[in-house]
PDB file of C-alpha atoms in Angstrom:
ATOM      1  CA  MET A   1      45.560-185.739 -96.723  1.00  0.00           C
ATOM      2  CA  SER A   2      45.862-188.102 -93.772  1.00  0.00           C
ATOM      3  CA  PHE A   3      44.933-187.815 -90.069  1.00  0.00           C
ATOM      4  CA  GLY A   4      46.657-190.547 -88.077  1.00  0.00           C
ATOM      5  CA  ASN A   5      45.634-193.883 -89.570  1.00  0.00           C
ATOM      6  CA  ASN A   6      42.703-192.436 -91.508  1.00  0.00           C
ATOM      7  CA  SER A   7      43.141-190.900 -94.906  1.00  0.00           C
ATOM      8  CA  VAL A   8      40.717-188.331 -96.280  1.00  0.00           C
ATOM      9  CA  ASP A   9      40.534-187.181 -99.871  1.00  0.00           C
ATOM     10  CA  ASP A  10      40.558-183.490-100.743  1.00  0.00           C
ATOM     11  CA  GLU A  11      37.248-183.964-102.553  1.00  0.00           C
ATOM     12  CA  ASP A  12      35.483-184.456 -99.192  1.00  0.00           C
ATOM     13  CA  PHE A  13      36.159-180.801 -98.305  1.00  0.00           C
ATOM     14  CA  SER A  14      34.135-179.186-101.078  1.00  0.00           C
ATOM     15  CA  PRO A  15      32.647-175.682-100.330  1.00  0.00           C
ATOM     16  CA  ILE A  16      29.240-175.716 -98.624  1.00  0.00           C
ATOM     17  CA  ASN A  17      26.412-173.990-100.487  1.00  0.00           C
ATOM     18  CA  LEU A  18      24.555-171.656 -98.053  1.00  0.00           C
ATOM     19  CA  ASP A  19      21.902-170.517-100.512  1.00  0.00           C
ATOM     20  CA  ILE A  20      18.355-170.934 -99.166  1.00  0.00           C
ATOM     21  CA  ALA A  21      15.603-171.929-101.469  1.00  0.00           C
ATOM     22  CA  SER A  22      12.848-169.341-101.990  1.00  0.00           C
ATOM     23  CA  PRO A  23       9.302-170.495-101.163  1.00  0.00           C
ATOM     24  CA  ASN A  24       8.220-169.755-104.767  1.00  0.00           C
ATOM     25  CA  GLN A  25      11.056-171.738-106.299  1.00  0.00           C
ATOM     26  CA  SER A  26      11.584-175.429-106.687  1.00  0.00           C
ATOM     27  CA  SER A  27      14.210-177.241-104.684  1.00  0.00           C
ATOM     28  CA  SER A  28      16.394-177.496-107.788  1.00  0.00           C
ATOM     29  CA  SER A  29      16.783-173.690-108.147  1.00  0.00           C
ATOM     30  CA  HIS A  30      18.230-171.533-105.387  1.00  0.00           C
ATOM     31  CA  ALA A  31      18.223-167.787-104.647  1.00  0.00           C
ATOM     32  CA  PRO A  32      20.531-165.765-102.411  1.00  0.00           C
ATOM     33  CA  PHE A  33      19.359-165.408 -98.817  1.00  0.00           C
ATOM     34  CA  SER A  34      17.375-162.244 -97.970  1.00  0.00           C
ATOM     35  CA  PRO A  35      16.357-161.144 -94.439  1.00  0.00           C
ATOM     36  CA  SER A  36      12.811-160.419 -95.634  1.00  0.00           C
ATOM     37  CA  MET A  37      12.426-163.784 -97.387  1.00  0.00           C
ATOM     38  CA  GLY A  38       9.143-165.473 -96.633  1.00  0.00           C
ATOM     39  CA  LEU A  39       7.590-162.554 -94.752  1.00  0.00           C
ATOM     40  CA  GLY A  40       4.766-162.166 -97.244  1.00  0.00           C
ATOM     41  CA  ASN A  41       2.676-159.059 -96.524  1.00  0.00           C
ATOM     42  CA  VAL A  42       4.191-158.336 -93.120  1.00  0.00           C
ATOM     43  CA  PRO A  43       4.979-154.569 -93.068  1.00  0.00           C
ATOM     44  CA  VAL A  44       8.597-153.599 -92.697  1.00  0.00           C
ATOM     45  CA  ALA A  45       9.446-150.301 -91.015  1.00  0.00           C
ATOM     46  CA  GLY A  46      10.357-147.681 -93.562  1.00  0.00           C
ATOM     47  CA  PRO A  47      10.156-143.922 -94.089  1.00  0.00           C
ATOM     48  CA  ASN A  48       6.909-144.150 -96.091  1.00  0.00           C
ATOM     49  CA  LEU A  49       5.044-146.673 -93.938  1.00  0.00           C
ATOM     50  CA  ASP A  50       2.597-145.576 -91.184  1.00  0.00           C
ATOM     51  CA  ILE A  51       3.380-148.412 -88.782  1.00  0.00           C
ATOM     52  CA  PHE A  52       2.057-146.485 -85.759  1.00  0.00           C
ATOM     53  CA  GLY A  53      -1.513-146.103 -87.003  1.00  0.00           C
ATOM     54  CA  PRO A  54      -3.766-143.067 -86.437  1.00  0.00           C
ATOM     55  CA  THR A  55      -2.790-142.792 -82.764  1.00  0.00           C
ATOM     56  CA  GLY A  56       0.958-142.691 -83.438  1.00  0.00           C
ATOM     57  CA  PRO A  57       3.272-139.783 -82.647  1.00  0.00           C
ATOM     58  CA  GLU A  58       2.567-136.632 -84.629  1.00  0.00           C
ATOM     59  CA  PHE A  59       5.707-134.691 -83.702  1.00  0.00           C
ATOM     60  CA  LEU A  60       9.244-135.368 -84.869  1.00  0.00           C
ATOM     61  CA  VAL A  61      10.617-133.479 -81.879  1.00  0.00           C
ATOM     62  CA  VAL A  62       9.165-133.783 -78.401  1.00  0.00           C
ATOM     63  CA  GLY A  63       9.390-130.032 -77.895  1.00  0.00           C
ATOM     64  CA  ASP A  64       6.947-129.482 -80.788  1.00  0.00           C
ATOM     65  CA  ALA A  65       4.071-130.783 -78.667  1.00  0.00           C
ATOM     66  CA  LYS A  66       2.269-128.462 -76.260  1.00  0.00           C
ATOM     67  CA  LYS A  67       2.919-129.048 -72.587  1.00  0.00           C
ATOM     68  CA  THR A  68      -0.569-129.678 -71.253  1.00  0.00           C
ATOM     69  CA  ARG A  69      -2.034-131.553 -68.302  1.00  0.00           C
ATOM     70  CA  SER A  70      -5.194-133.574 -68.149  1.00  0.00           C
ATOM     71  CA  THR A  71      -8.097-132.337 -66.020  1.00  0.00           C
ATOM     72  CA  THR A  72      -7.331-134.863 -63.289  1.00  0.00           C
ATOM     73  CA  GLU A  73      -3.646-133.938 -63.224  1.00  0.00           C
ATOM     74  CA  SER A  74      -4.510-130.237 -63.098  1.00  0.00           C
ATOM     75  CA  LEU A  75      -6.988-130.843 -60.269  1.00  0.00           C
ATOM     76  CA  PHE A  76      -4.452-132.599 -58.062  1.00  0.00           C
ATOM     77  CA  PHE A  77      -1.587-130.279 -58.999  1.00  0.00           C
ATOM     78  CA  TYR A  78      -3.446-126.987 -58.490  1.00  0.00           C
ATOM     79  CA  SER A  79      -5.280-127.993 -55.329  1.00  0.00           C
ATOM     80  CA  GLY A  80      -2.193-129.530 -53.742  1.00  0.00           C
ATOM     81  CA  SER A  81       0.038-126.606 -54.656  1.00  0.00           C
ATOM     82  CA  ALA A  82      -2.539-124.087 -53.445  1.00  0.00           C
ATOM     83  CA  TYR A  83      -2.996-125.884 -50.136  1.00  0.00           C
ATOM     84  CA  LEU A  84       0.772-126.108 -49.585  1.00  0.00           C
ATOM     85  CA  ILE A  85       1.389-122.447 -50.439  1.00  0.00           C
ATOM     86  CA  GLY A  86      -1.558-121.317 -48.332  1.00  0.00           C
ATOM     87  CA  SER A  87      -0.447-123.397 -45.369  1.00  0.00           C
ATOM     88  CA  VAL A  88       3.072-121.962 -45.478  1.00  0.00           C
ATOM     89  CA  MET A  89       1.891-118.379 -45.915  1.00  0.00           C
ATOM     90  CA  GLY A  90      -0.837-118.687 -43.291  1.00  0.00           C
ATOM     91  CA  GLY A  91       1.449-120.401 -40.822  1.00  0.00           C
ATOM     92  CA  THR A  92       4.086-117.715 -41.246  1.00  0.00           C
ATOM     93  CA  TRP A  93       1.562-114.916 -40.859  1.00  0.00           C
ATOM     94  CA  GLY A  94      -0.022-116.520 -37.797  1.00  0.00           C
ATOM     95  CA  ALA A  95       3.335-117.108 -36.148  1.00  0.00           C
ATOM     96  CA  TYR A  96       4.401-113.515 -36.760  1.00  0.00           C
ATOM     97  CA  GLY A  97       1.165-112.084 -35.362  1.00  0.00           C
ATOM     98  CA  SER A  98       1.356-114.319 -32.310  1.00  0.00           C
ATOM     99  CA  LEU A  99       4.929-113.274 -31.626  1.00  0.00           C
ATOM    100  CA  VAL A 100       3.955-109.620 -31.728  1.00  0.00           C
ATOM    101  CA  LYS A 101       0.950-110.096 -29.440  1.00  0.00           C
ATOM    102  CA  SER A 102       2.777-112.257 -26.897  1.00  0.00           C
ATOM    103  CA  THR A 103       5.657-109.874 -26.296  1.00  0.00           C
ATOM    104  CA  GLY A 104       6.743-109.922 -22.658  1.00  0.00           C
ATOM    105  CA  GLN A 105       5.177-113.286 -21.833  1.00  0.00           C
ATOM    106  CA  PRO A 106       7.169-116.340 -20.636  1.00  0.00           C
ATOM    107  CA  PHE A 107       8.867-118.430 -23.289  1.00  0.00           C
ATOM    108  CA  LYS A 108       6.584-121.460 -22.873  1.00  0.00           C
ATOM    109  CA  LEU A 109       3.450-119.373 -23.277  1.00  0.00           C
ATOM    110  CA  ARG A 110       4.846-117.634 -26.348  1.00  0.00           C
ATOM    111  CA  ALA A 111       5.886-120.937 -27.947  1.00  0.00           C
ATOM    112  CA  ASN A 112       2.443-122.403 -27.315  1.00  0.00           C
ATOM    113  CA  ALA A 113       0.710-119.314 -28.724  1.00  0.00           C
ATOM    114  CA  VAL A 114       2.912-119.289 -31.818  1.00  0.00           C
ATOM    115  CA  SER A 115       2.288-122.990 -32.466  1.00  0.00           C
ATOM    116  CA  ASN A 116      -1.487-122.676 -32.132  1.00  0.00           C
ATOM    117  CA  ALA A 117      -1.713-119.540 -34.249  1.00  0.00           C
ATOM    118  CA  SER A 118       0.467-120.886 -37.049  1.00  0.00           C
ATOM    119  CA  VAL A 119      -1.460-124.146 -37.281  1.00  0.00           C
ATOM    120  CA  LYS A 120      -4.858-122.433 -37.168  1.00  0.00           C
ATOM    121  CA  THR A 121      -4.069-119.720 -39.696  1.00  0.00           C
ATOM    122  CA  GLY A 122      -2.089-122.018 -41.993  1.00  0.00           C
ATOM    123  CA  THR A 123      -4.839-124.638 -42.125  1.00  0.00           C
ATOM    124  CA  LEU A 124      -7.528-122.031 -42.747  1.00  0.00           C
ATOM    125  CA  LEU A 125      -5.705-120.248 -45.568  1.00  0.00           C
ATOM    126  CA  GLY A 126      -4.477-123.498 -47.130  1.00  0.00           C
ATOM    127  CA  GLY A 127      -7.975-124.976 -47.145  1.00  0.00           C
ATOM    128  CA  ASN A 128      -9.506-121.852 -48.704  1.00  0.00           C
ATOM    129  CA  LEU A 129      -6.895-121.695 -51.452  1.00  0.00           C
ATOM    130  CA  GLY A 130      -7.340-125.410 -52.105  1.00  0.00           C
ATOM    131  CA  ILE A 131     -11.099-124.947 -52.557  1.00  0.00           C
ATOM    132  CA  LEU A 132     -10.489-122.030 -54.910  1.00  0.00           C
ATOM    133  CA  ALA A 133      -8.086-124.160 -56.942  1.00  0.00           C
ATOM    134  CA  ILE A 134     -10.679-126.939 -57.250  1.00  0.00           C
ATOM    135  CA  LEU A 135     -13.365-124.447 -58.361  1.00  0.00           C
ATOM    136  CA  TYR A 136     -10.948-122.886 -60.861  1.00  0.00           C
ATOM    137  CA  THR A 137     -10.002-126.268 -62.329  1.00  0.00           C
ATOM    138  CA  ALA A 138     -13.672-127.190 -62.709  1.00  0.00           C
ATOM    139  CA  GLY A 139     -14.329-123.861 -64.435  1.00  0.00           C
ATOM    140  CA  MET A 140     -11.406-124.364 -66.808  1.00  0.00           C
ATOM    141  CA  TRP A 141     -12.678-127.836 -67.683  1.00  0.00           C
ATOM    142  CA  ALA A 142     -16.153-126.437 -68.438  1.00  0.00           C
ATOM    143  CA  ALA A 143     -14.701-123.595 -70.531  1.00  0.00           C
ATOM    144  CA  LYS A 144     -12.477-125.958 -72.525  1.00  0.00           C
ATOM    145  CA  SER A 145     -15.353-128.376 -73.118  1.00  0.00           C
ATOM    146  CA  ALA A 146     -17.641-125.586 -74.344  1.00  0.00           C
ATOM    147  CA  ARG A 147     -14.979-124.109 -76.646  1.00  0.00           C
ATOM    148  CA  ASP A 148     -13.568-127.279 -78.275  1.00  0.00           C
ATOM    149  CA  GLY A 149     -10.521-127.535 -76.039  1.00  0.00           C
ATOM    150  CA  GLU A 150      -9.426-123.917 -76.479  1.00  0.00           C
ATOM    151  CA  GLU A 151      -7.304-122.752 -73.542  1.00  0.00           C
ATOM    152  CA  ASP A 152      -6.725-118.989 -73.477  1.00  0.00           C
ATOM    153  CA  TYR A 153      -7.338-115.857 -71.419  1.00  0.00           C
ATOM    154  CA  VAL A 154     -11.081-115.931 -72.100  1.00  0.00           C
ATOM    155  CA  GLY A 155     -11.465-119.374 -70.551  1.00  0.00           C
ATOM    156  CA  ALA A 156      -9.153-118.494 -67.668  1.00  0.00           C
ATOM    157  CA  ALA A 157     -11.075-115.274 -66.927  1.00  0.00           C
ATOM    158  CA  ALA A 158     -14.416-117.087 -67.012  1.00  0.00           C
ATOM    159  CA  ALA A 159     -13.119-119.847 -64.733  1.00  0.00           C
ATOM    160  CA  GLY A 160     -11.618-117.335 -62.302  1.00  0.00           C
ATOM    161  CA  ALA A 161     -14.791-115.275 -62.179  1.00  0.00           C
ATOM    162  CA  ALA A 162     -16.934-118.347 -61.556  1.00  0.00           C
ATOM    163  CA  ALA A 163     -14.572-119.635 -58.857  1.00  0.00           C
ATOM    164  CA  GLY A 164     -14.478-116.267 -57.044  1.00  0.00           C
ATOM    165  CA  ALA A 165     -18.223-115.782 -57.251  1.00  0.00           C
ATOM    166  CA  LEU A 166     -19.031-119.284 -55.984  1.00  0.00           C
ATOM    167  CA  PHE A 167     -16.496-119.030 -53.173  1.00  0.00           C
ATOM    168  CA  ARG A 168     -18.008-115.765 -51.870  1.00  0.00           C
ATOM    169  CA  SER A 169     -21.625-116.491 -52.799  1.00  0.00           C
ATOM    170  CA  PHE A 170     -22.654-117.305 -49.200  1.00  0.00           C
ATOM    171  CA  SER A 171     -21.653-113.794 -48.110  1.00  0.00           C
ATOM    172  CA  GLY A 172     -24.118-112.016 -50.409  1.00  0.00           C
ATOM    173  CA  VAL A 173     -24.369-110.682 -53.942  1.00  0.00           C
ATOM    174  CA  ARG A 174     -21.931-107.818 -53.386  1.00  0.00           C
ATOM    175  CA  ALA A 175     -19.292-110.133 -51.949  1.00  0.00           C
ATOM    176  CA  ALA A 176     -19.823-112.558 -54.851  1.00  0.00           C
ATOM    177  CA  GLY A 177     -19.272-109.743 -57.357  1.00  0.00           C
ATOM    178  CA  ILE A 178     -16.077-108.643 -55.635  1.00  0.00           C
ATOM    179  CA  GLY A 179     -14.909-112.247 -55.540  1.00  0.00           C
ATOM    180  CA  ALA A 180     -15.625-112.632 -59.263  1.00  0.00           C
ATOM    181  CA  ALA A 181     -13.589-109.508 -60.068  1.00  0.00           C
ATOM    182  CA  ILE A 182     -10.654-110.616 -57.937  1.00  0.00           C
ATOM    183  CA  GLY A 183     -10.868-114.137 -59.372  1.00  0.00           C
ATOM    184  CA  THR A 184     -10.822-112.808 -62.942  1.00  0.00           C
ATOM    185  CA  VAL A 185      -7.682-110.749 -62.370  1.00  0.00           C
ATOM    186  CA  ALA A 186      -5.943-113.555 -60.464  1.00  0.00           C
ATOM    187  CA  ALA A 187      -6.840-116.167 -63.108  1.00  0.00           C
ATOM    188  CA  CYS A 188      -5.536-113.996 -65.970  1.00  0.00           C
ATOM    189  CA  GLY A 189      -2.293-113.415 -64.095  1.00  0.00           C
ATOM    190  CA  PHE A 190      -1.953-117.111 -63.374  1.00  0.00           C
ATOM    191  CA  HIS A 191      -2.615-117.977 -67.019  1.00  0.00           C
ATOM    192  CA  PHE A 192       0.067-115.477 -68.063  1.00  0.00           C
ATOM    193  CA  LEU A 193       2.587-117.210 -65.793  1.00  0.00           C
ATOM    194  CA  GLU A 194       1.556-120.585 -67.241  1.00  0.00           C
ATOM    195  CA  GLU A 195       2.184-119.365 -70.770  1.00  0.00           C
ATOM    196  CA  LEU A 196       5.623-118.100 -69.752  1.00  0.00           C
ATOM    197  CA  GLY A 197       6.420-121.498 -68.283  1.00  0.00           C
ATOM    198  CA  LYS A 198       5.403-123.280 -71.498  1.00  0.00           C
ATOM    199  CA  GLU A 199       7.748-121.122 -73.586  1.00  0.00           C
ATOM    200  CA  ASP A 200      10.812-122.183 -71.557  1.00  0.00           C
TER     201      ASP A 200
END
């Protein structure tokens, strides 16, 4: 074979040997290339190897795990949601009552009365519900800690009763008892709605 003025013999184009020598073999003997060659004791991912350690995922499907929040997440979520709901409900109620009372007055006076009443009532109700949510979250944390993380109607009822009693404790023993009863019923109903949400 010739290229221009240079001639090259066919022997110069012999096949190239791509075999890579194994670390345990001498340079005179060769073994086929393997992707795991020379890795030693490095673990390779496989169906029987626990490469994640003791803190690895325990569920094959994400839906198998329970949908739970941490105490901090529950505190911010419940208190924020309660304050928002209370503010909207209180503002609506205050605006409606102000409209009824200010019938026949000039428009500017009615608008001013509605604005003041909605802000006052909404802030008051939102703040009270937010405090109740914080007390309830603290009670749930205490109940879960005392019962090895168990979260059921017993813990919810205890947390609701404690929250209602503490919230009304400054108004006397009778008011605290009524608050505990109302808190127990409300907490059980709220826990029932939570369980329905987890099943979806």
